mmCIF file of C-alpha atoms in Angstrom:
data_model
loop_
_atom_site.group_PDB
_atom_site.id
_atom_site.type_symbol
_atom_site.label_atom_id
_atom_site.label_comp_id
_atom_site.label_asym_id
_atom_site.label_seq_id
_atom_site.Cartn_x
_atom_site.Cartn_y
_atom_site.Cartn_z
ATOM 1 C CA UNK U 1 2.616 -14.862 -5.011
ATOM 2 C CA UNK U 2 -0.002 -17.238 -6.156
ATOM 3 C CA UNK U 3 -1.184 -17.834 -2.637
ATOM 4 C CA UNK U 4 -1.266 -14.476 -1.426
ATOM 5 C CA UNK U 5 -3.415 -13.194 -4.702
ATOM 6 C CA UNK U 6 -5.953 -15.850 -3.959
ATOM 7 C CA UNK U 7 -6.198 -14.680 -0.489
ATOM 8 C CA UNK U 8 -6.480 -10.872 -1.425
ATOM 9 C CA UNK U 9 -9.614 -12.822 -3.886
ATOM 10 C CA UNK U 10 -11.446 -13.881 -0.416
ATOM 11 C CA UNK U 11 -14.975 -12.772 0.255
ATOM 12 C CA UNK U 12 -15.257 -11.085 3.847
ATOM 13 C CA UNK U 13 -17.981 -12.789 5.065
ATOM 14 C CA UNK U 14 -21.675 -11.471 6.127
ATOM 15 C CA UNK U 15 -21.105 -12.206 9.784
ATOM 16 C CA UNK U 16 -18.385 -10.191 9.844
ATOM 17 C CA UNK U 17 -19.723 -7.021 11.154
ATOM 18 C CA UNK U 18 -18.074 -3.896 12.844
ATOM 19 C CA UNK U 19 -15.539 -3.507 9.990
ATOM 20 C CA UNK U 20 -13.001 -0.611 10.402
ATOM 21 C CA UNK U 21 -12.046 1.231 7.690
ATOM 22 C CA UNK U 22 -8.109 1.348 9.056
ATOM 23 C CA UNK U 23 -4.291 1.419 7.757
ATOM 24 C CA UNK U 24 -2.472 -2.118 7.890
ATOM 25 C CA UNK U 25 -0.667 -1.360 11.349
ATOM 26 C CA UNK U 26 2.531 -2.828 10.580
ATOM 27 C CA UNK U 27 5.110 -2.039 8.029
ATOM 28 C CA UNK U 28 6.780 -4.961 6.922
ATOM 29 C CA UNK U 29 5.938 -8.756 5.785
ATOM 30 C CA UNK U 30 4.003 -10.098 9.206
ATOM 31 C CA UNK U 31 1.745 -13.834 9.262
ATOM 32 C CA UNK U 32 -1.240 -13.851 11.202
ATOM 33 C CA UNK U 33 -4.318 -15.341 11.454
ATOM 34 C CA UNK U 34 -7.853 -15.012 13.145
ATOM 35 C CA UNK U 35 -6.618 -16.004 16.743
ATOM 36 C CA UNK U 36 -9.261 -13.964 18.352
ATOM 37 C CA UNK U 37 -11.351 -15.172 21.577
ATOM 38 C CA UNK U 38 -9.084 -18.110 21.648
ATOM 39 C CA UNK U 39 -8.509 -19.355 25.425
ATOM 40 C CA UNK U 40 -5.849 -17.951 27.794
ATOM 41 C CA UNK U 41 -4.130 -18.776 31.076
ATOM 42 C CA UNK U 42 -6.718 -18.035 34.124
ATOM 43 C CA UNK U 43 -9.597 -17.873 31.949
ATOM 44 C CA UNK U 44 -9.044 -15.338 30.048
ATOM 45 C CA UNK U 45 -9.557 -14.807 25.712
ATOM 46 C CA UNK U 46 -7.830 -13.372 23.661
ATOM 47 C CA UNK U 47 -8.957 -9.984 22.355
ATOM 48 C CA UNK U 48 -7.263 -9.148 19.905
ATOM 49 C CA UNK U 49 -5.167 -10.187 16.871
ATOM 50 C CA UNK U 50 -1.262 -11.280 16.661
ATOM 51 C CA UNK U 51 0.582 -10.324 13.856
ATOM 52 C CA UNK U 52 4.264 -12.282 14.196
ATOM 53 C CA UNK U 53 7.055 -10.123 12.400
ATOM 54 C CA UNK U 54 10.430 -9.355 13.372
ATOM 55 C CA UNK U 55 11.836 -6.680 16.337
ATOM 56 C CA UNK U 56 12.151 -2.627 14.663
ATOM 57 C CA UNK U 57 9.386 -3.594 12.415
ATOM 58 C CA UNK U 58 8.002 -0.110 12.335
ATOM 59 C CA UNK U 59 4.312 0.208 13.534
ATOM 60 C CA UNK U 60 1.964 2.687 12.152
ATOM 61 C CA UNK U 61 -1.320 4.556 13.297
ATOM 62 C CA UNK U 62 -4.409 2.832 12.128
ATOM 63 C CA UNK U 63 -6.153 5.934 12.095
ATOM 64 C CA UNK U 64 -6.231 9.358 12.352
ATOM 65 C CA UNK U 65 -6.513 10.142 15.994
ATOM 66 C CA UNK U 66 -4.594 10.760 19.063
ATOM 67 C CA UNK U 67 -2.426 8.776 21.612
ATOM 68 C CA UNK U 68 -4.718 8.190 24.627
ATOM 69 C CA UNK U 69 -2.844 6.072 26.503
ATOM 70 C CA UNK U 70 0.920 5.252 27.144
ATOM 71 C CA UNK U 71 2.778 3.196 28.979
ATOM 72 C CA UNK U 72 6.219 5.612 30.047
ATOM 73 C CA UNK U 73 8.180 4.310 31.632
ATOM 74 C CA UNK U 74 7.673 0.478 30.792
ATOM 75 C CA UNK U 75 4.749 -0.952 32.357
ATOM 76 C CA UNK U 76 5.497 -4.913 34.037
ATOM 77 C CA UNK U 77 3.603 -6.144 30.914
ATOM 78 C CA UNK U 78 6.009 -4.127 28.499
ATOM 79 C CA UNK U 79 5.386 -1.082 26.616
ATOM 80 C CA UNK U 80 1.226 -0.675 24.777
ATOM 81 C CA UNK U 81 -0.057 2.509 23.437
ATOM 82 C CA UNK U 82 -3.657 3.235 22.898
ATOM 83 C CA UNK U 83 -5.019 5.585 19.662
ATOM 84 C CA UNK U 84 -8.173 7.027 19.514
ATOM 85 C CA UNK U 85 -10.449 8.574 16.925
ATOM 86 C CA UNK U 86 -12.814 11.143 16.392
ATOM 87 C CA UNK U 87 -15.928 8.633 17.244
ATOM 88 C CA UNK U 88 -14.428 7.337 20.462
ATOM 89 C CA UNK U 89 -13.109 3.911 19.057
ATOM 90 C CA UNK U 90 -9.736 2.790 20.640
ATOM 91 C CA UNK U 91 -7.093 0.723 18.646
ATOM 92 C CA UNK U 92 -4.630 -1.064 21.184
ATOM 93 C CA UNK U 93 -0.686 -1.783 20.594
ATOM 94 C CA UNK U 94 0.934 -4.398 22.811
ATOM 95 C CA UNK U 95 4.400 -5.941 23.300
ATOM 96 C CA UNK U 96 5.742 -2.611 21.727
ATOM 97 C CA UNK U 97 9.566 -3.113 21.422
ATOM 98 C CA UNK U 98 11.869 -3.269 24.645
ATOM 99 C CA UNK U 99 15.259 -4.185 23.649
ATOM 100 C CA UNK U 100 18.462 -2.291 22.190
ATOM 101 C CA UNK U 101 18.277 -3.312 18.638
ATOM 102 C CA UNK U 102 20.022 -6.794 18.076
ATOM 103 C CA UNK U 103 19.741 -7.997 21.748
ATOM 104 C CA UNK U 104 17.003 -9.376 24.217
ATOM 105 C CA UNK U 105 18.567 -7.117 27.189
ATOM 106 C CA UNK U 106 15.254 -5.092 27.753
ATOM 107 C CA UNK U 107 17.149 -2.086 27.913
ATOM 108 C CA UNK U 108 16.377 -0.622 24.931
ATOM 109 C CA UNK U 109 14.569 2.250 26.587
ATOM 110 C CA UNK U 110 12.063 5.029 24.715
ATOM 111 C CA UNK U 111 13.475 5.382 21.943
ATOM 112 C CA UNK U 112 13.490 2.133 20.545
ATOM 113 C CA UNK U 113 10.223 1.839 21.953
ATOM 114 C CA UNK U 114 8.113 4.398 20.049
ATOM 115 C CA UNK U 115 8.911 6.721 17.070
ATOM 116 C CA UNK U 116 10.509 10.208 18.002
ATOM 117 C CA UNK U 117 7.355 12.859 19.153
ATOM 118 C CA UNK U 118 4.748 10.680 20.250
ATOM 119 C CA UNK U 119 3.650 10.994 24.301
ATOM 120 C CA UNK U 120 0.424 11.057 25.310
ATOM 121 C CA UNK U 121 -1.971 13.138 23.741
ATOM 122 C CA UNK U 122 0.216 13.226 20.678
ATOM 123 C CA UNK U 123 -2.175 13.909 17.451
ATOM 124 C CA UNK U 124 -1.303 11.319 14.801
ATOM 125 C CA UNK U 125 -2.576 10.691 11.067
ATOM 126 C CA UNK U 126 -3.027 7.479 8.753
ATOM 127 C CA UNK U 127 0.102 5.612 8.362
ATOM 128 C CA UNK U 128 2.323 7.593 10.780
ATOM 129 C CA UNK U 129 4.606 5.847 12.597
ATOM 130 C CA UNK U 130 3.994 5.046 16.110
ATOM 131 C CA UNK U 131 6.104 2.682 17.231
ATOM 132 C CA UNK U 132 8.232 -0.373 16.923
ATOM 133 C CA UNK U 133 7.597 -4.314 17.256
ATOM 134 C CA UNK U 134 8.835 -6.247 20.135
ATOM 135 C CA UNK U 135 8.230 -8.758 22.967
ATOM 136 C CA UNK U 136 7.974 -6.789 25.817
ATOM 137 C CA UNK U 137 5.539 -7.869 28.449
ATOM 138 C CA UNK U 138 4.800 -11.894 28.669
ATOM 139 C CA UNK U 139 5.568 -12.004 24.584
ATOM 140 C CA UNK U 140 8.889 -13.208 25.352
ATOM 141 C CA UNK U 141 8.326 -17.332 24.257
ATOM 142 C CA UNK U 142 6.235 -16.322 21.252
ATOM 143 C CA UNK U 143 8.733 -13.875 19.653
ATOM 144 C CA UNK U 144 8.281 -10.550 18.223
ATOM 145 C CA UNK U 145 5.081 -9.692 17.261
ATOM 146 C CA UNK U 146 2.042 -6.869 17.777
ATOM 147 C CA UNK U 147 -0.937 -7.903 19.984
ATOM 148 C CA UNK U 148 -3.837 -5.604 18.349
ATOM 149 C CA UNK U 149 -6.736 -4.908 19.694
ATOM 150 C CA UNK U 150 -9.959 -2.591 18.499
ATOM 151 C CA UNK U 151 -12.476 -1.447 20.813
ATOM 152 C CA UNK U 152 -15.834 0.570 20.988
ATOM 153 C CA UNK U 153 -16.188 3.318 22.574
ATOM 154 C CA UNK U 154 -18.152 1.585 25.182
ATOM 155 C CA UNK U 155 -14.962 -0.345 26.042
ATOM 156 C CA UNK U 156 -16.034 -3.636 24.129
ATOM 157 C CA UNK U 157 -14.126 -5.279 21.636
ATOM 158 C CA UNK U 158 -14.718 -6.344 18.441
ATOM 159 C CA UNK U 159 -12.840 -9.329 16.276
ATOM 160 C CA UNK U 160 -10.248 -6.900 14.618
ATOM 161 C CA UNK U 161 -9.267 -9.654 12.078
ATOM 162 C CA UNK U 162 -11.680 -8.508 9.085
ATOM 163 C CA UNK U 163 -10.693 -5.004 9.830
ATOM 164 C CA UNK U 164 -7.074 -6.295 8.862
ATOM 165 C CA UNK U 165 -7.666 -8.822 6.084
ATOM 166 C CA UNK U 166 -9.388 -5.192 4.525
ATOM 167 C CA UNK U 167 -6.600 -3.162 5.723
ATOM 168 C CA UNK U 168 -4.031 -5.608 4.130
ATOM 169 C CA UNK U 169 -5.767 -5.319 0.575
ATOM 170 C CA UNK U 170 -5.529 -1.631 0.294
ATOM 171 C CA UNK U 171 -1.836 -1.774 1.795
ATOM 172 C CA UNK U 172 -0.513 -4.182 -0.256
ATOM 173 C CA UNK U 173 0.537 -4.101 -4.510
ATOM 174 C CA UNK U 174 0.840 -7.275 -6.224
ATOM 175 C CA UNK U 175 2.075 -6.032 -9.647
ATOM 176 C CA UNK U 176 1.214 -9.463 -11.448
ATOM 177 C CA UNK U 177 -2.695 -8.535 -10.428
ATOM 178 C CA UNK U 178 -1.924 -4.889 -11.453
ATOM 179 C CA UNK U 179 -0.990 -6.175 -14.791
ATOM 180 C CA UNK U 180 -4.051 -8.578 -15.768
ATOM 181 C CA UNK U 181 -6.682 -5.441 -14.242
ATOM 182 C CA UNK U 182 -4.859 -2.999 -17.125
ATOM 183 C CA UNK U 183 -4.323 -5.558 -20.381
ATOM 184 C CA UNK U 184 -4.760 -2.043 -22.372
ATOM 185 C CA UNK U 185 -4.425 1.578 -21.809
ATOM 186 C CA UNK U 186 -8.589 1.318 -22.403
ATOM 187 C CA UNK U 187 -8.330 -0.813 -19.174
ATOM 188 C CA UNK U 188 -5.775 0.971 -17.346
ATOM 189 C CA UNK U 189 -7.747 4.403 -18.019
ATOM 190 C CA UNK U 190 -11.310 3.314 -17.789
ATOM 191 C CA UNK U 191 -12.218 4.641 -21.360
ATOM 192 C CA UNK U 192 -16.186 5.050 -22.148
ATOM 193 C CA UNK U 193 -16.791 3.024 -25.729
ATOM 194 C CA UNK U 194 -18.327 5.892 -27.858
ATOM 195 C CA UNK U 195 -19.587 5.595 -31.370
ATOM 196 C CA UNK U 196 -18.321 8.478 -32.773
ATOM 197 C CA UNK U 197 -14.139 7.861 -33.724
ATOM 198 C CA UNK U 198 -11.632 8.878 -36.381
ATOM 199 C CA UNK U 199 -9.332 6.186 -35.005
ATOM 200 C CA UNK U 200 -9.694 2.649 -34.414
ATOM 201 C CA UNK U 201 -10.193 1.946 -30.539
ATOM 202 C CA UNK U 202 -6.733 0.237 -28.934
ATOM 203 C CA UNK U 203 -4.985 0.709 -31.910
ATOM 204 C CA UNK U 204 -1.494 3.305 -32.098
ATOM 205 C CA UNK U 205 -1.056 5.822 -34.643
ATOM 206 C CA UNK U 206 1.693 8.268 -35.898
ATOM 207 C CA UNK U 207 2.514 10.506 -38.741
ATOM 208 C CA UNK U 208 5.313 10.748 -40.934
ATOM 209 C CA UNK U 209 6.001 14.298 -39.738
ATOM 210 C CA UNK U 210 6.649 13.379 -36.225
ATOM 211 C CA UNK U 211 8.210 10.565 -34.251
ATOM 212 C CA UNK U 212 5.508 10.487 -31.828
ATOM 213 C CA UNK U 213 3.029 7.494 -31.308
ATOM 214 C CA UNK U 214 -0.734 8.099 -29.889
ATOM 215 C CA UNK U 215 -2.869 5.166 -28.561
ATOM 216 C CA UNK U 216 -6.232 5.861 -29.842
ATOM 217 C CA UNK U 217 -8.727 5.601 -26.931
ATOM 218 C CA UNK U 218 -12.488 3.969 -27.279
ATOM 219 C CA UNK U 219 -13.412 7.353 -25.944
ATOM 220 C CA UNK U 220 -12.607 8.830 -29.092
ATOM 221 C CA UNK U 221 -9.368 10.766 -28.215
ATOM 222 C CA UNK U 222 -5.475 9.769 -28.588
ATOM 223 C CA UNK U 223 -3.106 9.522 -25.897
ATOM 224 C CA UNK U 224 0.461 10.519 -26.504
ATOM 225 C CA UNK U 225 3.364 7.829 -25.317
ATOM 226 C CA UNK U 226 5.544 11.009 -23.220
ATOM 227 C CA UNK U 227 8.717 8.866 -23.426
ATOM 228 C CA UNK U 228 10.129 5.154 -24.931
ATOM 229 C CA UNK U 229 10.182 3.607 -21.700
ATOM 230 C CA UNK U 230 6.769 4.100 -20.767
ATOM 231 C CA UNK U 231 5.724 3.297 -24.482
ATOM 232 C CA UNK U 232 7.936 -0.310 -23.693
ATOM 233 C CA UNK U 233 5.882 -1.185 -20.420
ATOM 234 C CA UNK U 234 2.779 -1.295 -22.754
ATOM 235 C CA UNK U 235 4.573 -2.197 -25.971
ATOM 236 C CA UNK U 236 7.094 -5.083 -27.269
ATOM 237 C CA UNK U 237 7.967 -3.297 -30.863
ATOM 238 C CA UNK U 238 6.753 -0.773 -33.032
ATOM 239 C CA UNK U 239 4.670 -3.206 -35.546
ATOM 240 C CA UNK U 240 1.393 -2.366 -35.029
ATOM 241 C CA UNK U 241 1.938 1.344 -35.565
ATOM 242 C CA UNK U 242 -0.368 2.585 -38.333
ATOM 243 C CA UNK U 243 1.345 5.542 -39.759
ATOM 244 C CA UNK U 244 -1.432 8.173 -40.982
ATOM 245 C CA UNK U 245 -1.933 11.770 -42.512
ATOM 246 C CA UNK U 246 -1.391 14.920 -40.271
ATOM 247 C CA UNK U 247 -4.915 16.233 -41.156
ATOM 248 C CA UNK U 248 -6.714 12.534 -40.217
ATOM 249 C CA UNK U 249 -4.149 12.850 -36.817
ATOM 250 C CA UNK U 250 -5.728 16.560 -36.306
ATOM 251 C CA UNK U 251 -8.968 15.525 -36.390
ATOM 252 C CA UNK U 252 -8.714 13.239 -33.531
ATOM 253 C CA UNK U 253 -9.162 15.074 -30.259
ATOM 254 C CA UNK U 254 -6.210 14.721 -27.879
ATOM 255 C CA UNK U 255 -6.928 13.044 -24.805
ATOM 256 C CA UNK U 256 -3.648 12.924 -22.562
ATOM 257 C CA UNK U 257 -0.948 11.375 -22.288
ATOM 258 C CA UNK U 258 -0.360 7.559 -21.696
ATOM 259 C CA UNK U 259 0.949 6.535 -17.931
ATOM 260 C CA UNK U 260 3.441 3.181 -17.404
ATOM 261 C CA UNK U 261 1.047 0.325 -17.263
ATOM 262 C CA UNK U 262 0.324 -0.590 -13.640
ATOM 263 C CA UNK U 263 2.616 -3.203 -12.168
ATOM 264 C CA UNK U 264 5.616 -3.123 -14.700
ATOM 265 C CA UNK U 265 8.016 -1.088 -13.554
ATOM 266 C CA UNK U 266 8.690 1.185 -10.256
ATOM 267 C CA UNK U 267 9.471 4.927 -10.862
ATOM 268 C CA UNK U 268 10.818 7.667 -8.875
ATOM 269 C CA UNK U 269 10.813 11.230 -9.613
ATOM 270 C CA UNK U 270 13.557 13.225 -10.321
ATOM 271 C CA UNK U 271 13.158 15.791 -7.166
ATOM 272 C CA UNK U 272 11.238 13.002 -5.147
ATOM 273 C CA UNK U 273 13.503 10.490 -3.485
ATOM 274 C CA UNK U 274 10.394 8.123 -2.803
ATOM 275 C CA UNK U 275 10.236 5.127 -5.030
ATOM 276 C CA UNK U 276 6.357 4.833 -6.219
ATOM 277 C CA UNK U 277 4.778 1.679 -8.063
ATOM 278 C CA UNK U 278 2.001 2.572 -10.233
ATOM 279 C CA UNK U 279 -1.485 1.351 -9.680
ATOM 280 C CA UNK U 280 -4.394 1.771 -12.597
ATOM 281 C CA UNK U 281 -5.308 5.260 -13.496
ATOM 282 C CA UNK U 282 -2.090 6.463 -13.120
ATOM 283 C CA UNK U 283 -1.937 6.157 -9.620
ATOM 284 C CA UNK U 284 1.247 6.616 -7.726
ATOM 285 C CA UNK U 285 1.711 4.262 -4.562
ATOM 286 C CA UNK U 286 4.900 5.067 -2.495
ATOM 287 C CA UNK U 287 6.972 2.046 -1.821
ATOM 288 C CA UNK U 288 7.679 2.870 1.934
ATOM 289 C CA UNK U 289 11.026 0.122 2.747
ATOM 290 C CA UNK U 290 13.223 -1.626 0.900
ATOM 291 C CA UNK U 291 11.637 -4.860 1.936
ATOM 292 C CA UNK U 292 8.559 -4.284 0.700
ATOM 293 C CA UNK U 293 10.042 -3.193 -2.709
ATOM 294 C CA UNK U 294 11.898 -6.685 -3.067
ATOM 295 C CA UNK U 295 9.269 -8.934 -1.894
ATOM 296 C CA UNK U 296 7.167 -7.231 -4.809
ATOM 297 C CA UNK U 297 9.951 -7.199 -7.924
ATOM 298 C CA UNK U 298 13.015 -9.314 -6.365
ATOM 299 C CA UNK U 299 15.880 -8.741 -5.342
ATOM 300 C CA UNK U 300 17.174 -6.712 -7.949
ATOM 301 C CA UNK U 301 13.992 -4.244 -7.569
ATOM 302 C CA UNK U 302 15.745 -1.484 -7.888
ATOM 303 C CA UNK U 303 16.985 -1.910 -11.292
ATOM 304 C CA UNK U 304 13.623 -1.827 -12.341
ATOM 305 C CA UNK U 305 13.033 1.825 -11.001
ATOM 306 C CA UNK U 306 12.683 3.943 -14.128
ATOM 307 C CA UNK U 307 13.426 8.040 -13.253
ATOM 308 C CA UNK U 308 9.773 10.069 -13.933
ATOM 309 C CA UNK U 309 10.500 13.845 -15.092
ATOM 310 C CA UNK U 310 8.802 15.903 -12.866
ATOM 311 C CA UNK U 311 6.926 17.707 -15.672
ATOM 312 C CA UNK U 312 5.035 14.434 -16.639
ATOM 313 C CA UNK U 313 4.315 14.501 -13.237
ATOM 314 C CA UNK U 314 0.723 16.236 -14.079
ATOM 315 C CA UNK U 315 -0.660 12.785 -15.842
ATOM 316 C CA UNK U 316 -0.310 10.998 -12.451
ATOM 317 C CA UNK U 317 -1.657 10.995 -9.291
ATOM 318 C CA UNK U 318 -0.768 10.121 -5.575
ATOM 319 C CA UNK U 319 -2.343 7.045 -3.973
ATOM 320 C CA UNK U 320 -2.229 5.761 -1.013
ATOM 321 C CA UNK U 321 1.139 3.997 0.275
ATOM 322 C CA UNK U 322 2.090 0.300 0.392
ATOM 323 C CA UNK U 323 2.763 -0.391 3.511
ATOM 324 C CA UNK U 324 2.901 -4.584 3.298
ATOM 325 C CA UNK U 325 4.958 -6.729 1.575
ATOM 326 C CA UNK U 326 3.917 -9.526 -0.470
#
């Protein structure tokens, strides 16, 4: 994890021009590097990226956009589809999947080629999924991977690496980077410092008429704890509770309530079967596979999924998914 949070800390550099604000295109833990214009057989280059995974991995639309190109039935360099947007730029999938699932018999026909609905002309949006990675074509010796191309709308292309070292840092979560960015609820909330309290800032407050405890913002305002658990992914005891009068309480202003501190703990809600982590701000992130789940919390990841009522659902809000694993 150490590794991977000092990569997402890399500058892109200057020369890196022609970024493209895209999804991740693969869902699932992939390696790749910057393998682009590197030579090939009868003096070719390479033009585009390869990111190595394993066969099924699900592939997913960079863009919104539509499918402008498709290779049904199988081409003799395997299955590719081509997306377009709305400013003419094309983003190119190669070695698409060609096998029934746990075989090399390239039999494995359409539909374990490319997810159910999509043809040519098919519209498609962020994050959808397109397709499925394979070895189709001449990808057979280097094993399963996506050959990813993006290109201009002149029909030049561009080094589509720094598009997906960008696309990888919004995909990802690394909860141990969540948790440093939100060391308090100030933090985690983005509270202005005003002048003007009736509670000390980052400290928690109660009365002896209720049982329940308010963080006291440096905006001013308290934020009510909704529930123990998300009062424990903030909290170790009850120590540093200051227990005060119900008229001081009143005169604070009430700000909210308090949201789990980013990176502890995954939640799903109860009529939501999606399993969210939760970014600062109270942003929800949906956990999209399994995989990506464990290789953020462990194996046992989903003992650390805590059920959200729906009606504190109002405090939160939906981000975008995580789409690679750690």
């Amino acid at each position: 994890m150490v590794l991977i949070l000092l990569v997402s800390l890399l500058p892109i550099p200057t020369e890196a021009t022609n970024i493209r604000d895209i999804e991740f295109p693969v869902s699932g833990q992939v390696t790749h590097r910057n393998d682009y214009g590197e030579p090939r057989s009868g003096g070719r280059s390479h033009e585009g990226n390869d990111l190595m995974g394993e066969k099924m991995m699900p592939l997913l639309a960079a863009v919104d956009g539509w499918v402008s190109y498709i290779t049904i039935p199988e081409a003799s360099w395997g299955y590719g589809l081509v997306l377009r947007d709305a400013d003419g730029w094309e983003y190119w999938y190669l070695h698409i999947n060609n096998d029934t699932p746990g075989t090399d018999d390239g039999n494995g026909g359409l539909e374990n080629a490319f997810a159910p609905g999509i043809r040519c002309g098919s519209r498609v949006t962020r994050g959808q999924h397109v397709a499925y990675m394979g070895d189709s074509g001449n990808a057979e010796a280097a094993g399963p991977h996506l050959h990813f191309e993006i290109h201009r709308p002149d029909g030049s292309t561009i080094d589509p690496y720094w598009s997906l070292l960008n696309a990888r840092r919004s995909s990802a979560f690394d909860p141990a980077a969540e948790l440093q960015l939100a060391r308090s609820i100030n933090d985690d909330r983005d509270l202005p410092d005003v002048r003007l309290r009736y509670c000390l800032s980052d400290s928690l407050i109660t009365t002896p008429e209720t049982d329940a405890v308010y963080y006291c913002g440096a905006d001013g305002r308290r934020y009510v704890f909704p529930n123990r658990r998300i009062y424990d992914s903030w909290y170790d005891d009850f120590d540093s509770v200051i227990t005060i009068t119900a008229t001081e309480l009143a005169a604070v202003p009430i700000g909210g309530a308090v949201t789990y501190r980013p990176g502890e703990r995954l939640v799903k809600l109860t009529t939501d079967p999606k399993v969210y982590a939760v970014s600062r701000g109270g942003v929800l992130r949906w956990v999209t596979t399994p995989e990506i789940a464990a290789s953020m919390y462990g194996d046992d990841w989903a003992r650390q999924v805590d059920d959200l009522p729906d009606a504190y659902f109002a405090s939160y809000t939906i981000g975008d998914p995580i789409t690679v694993a750690l």
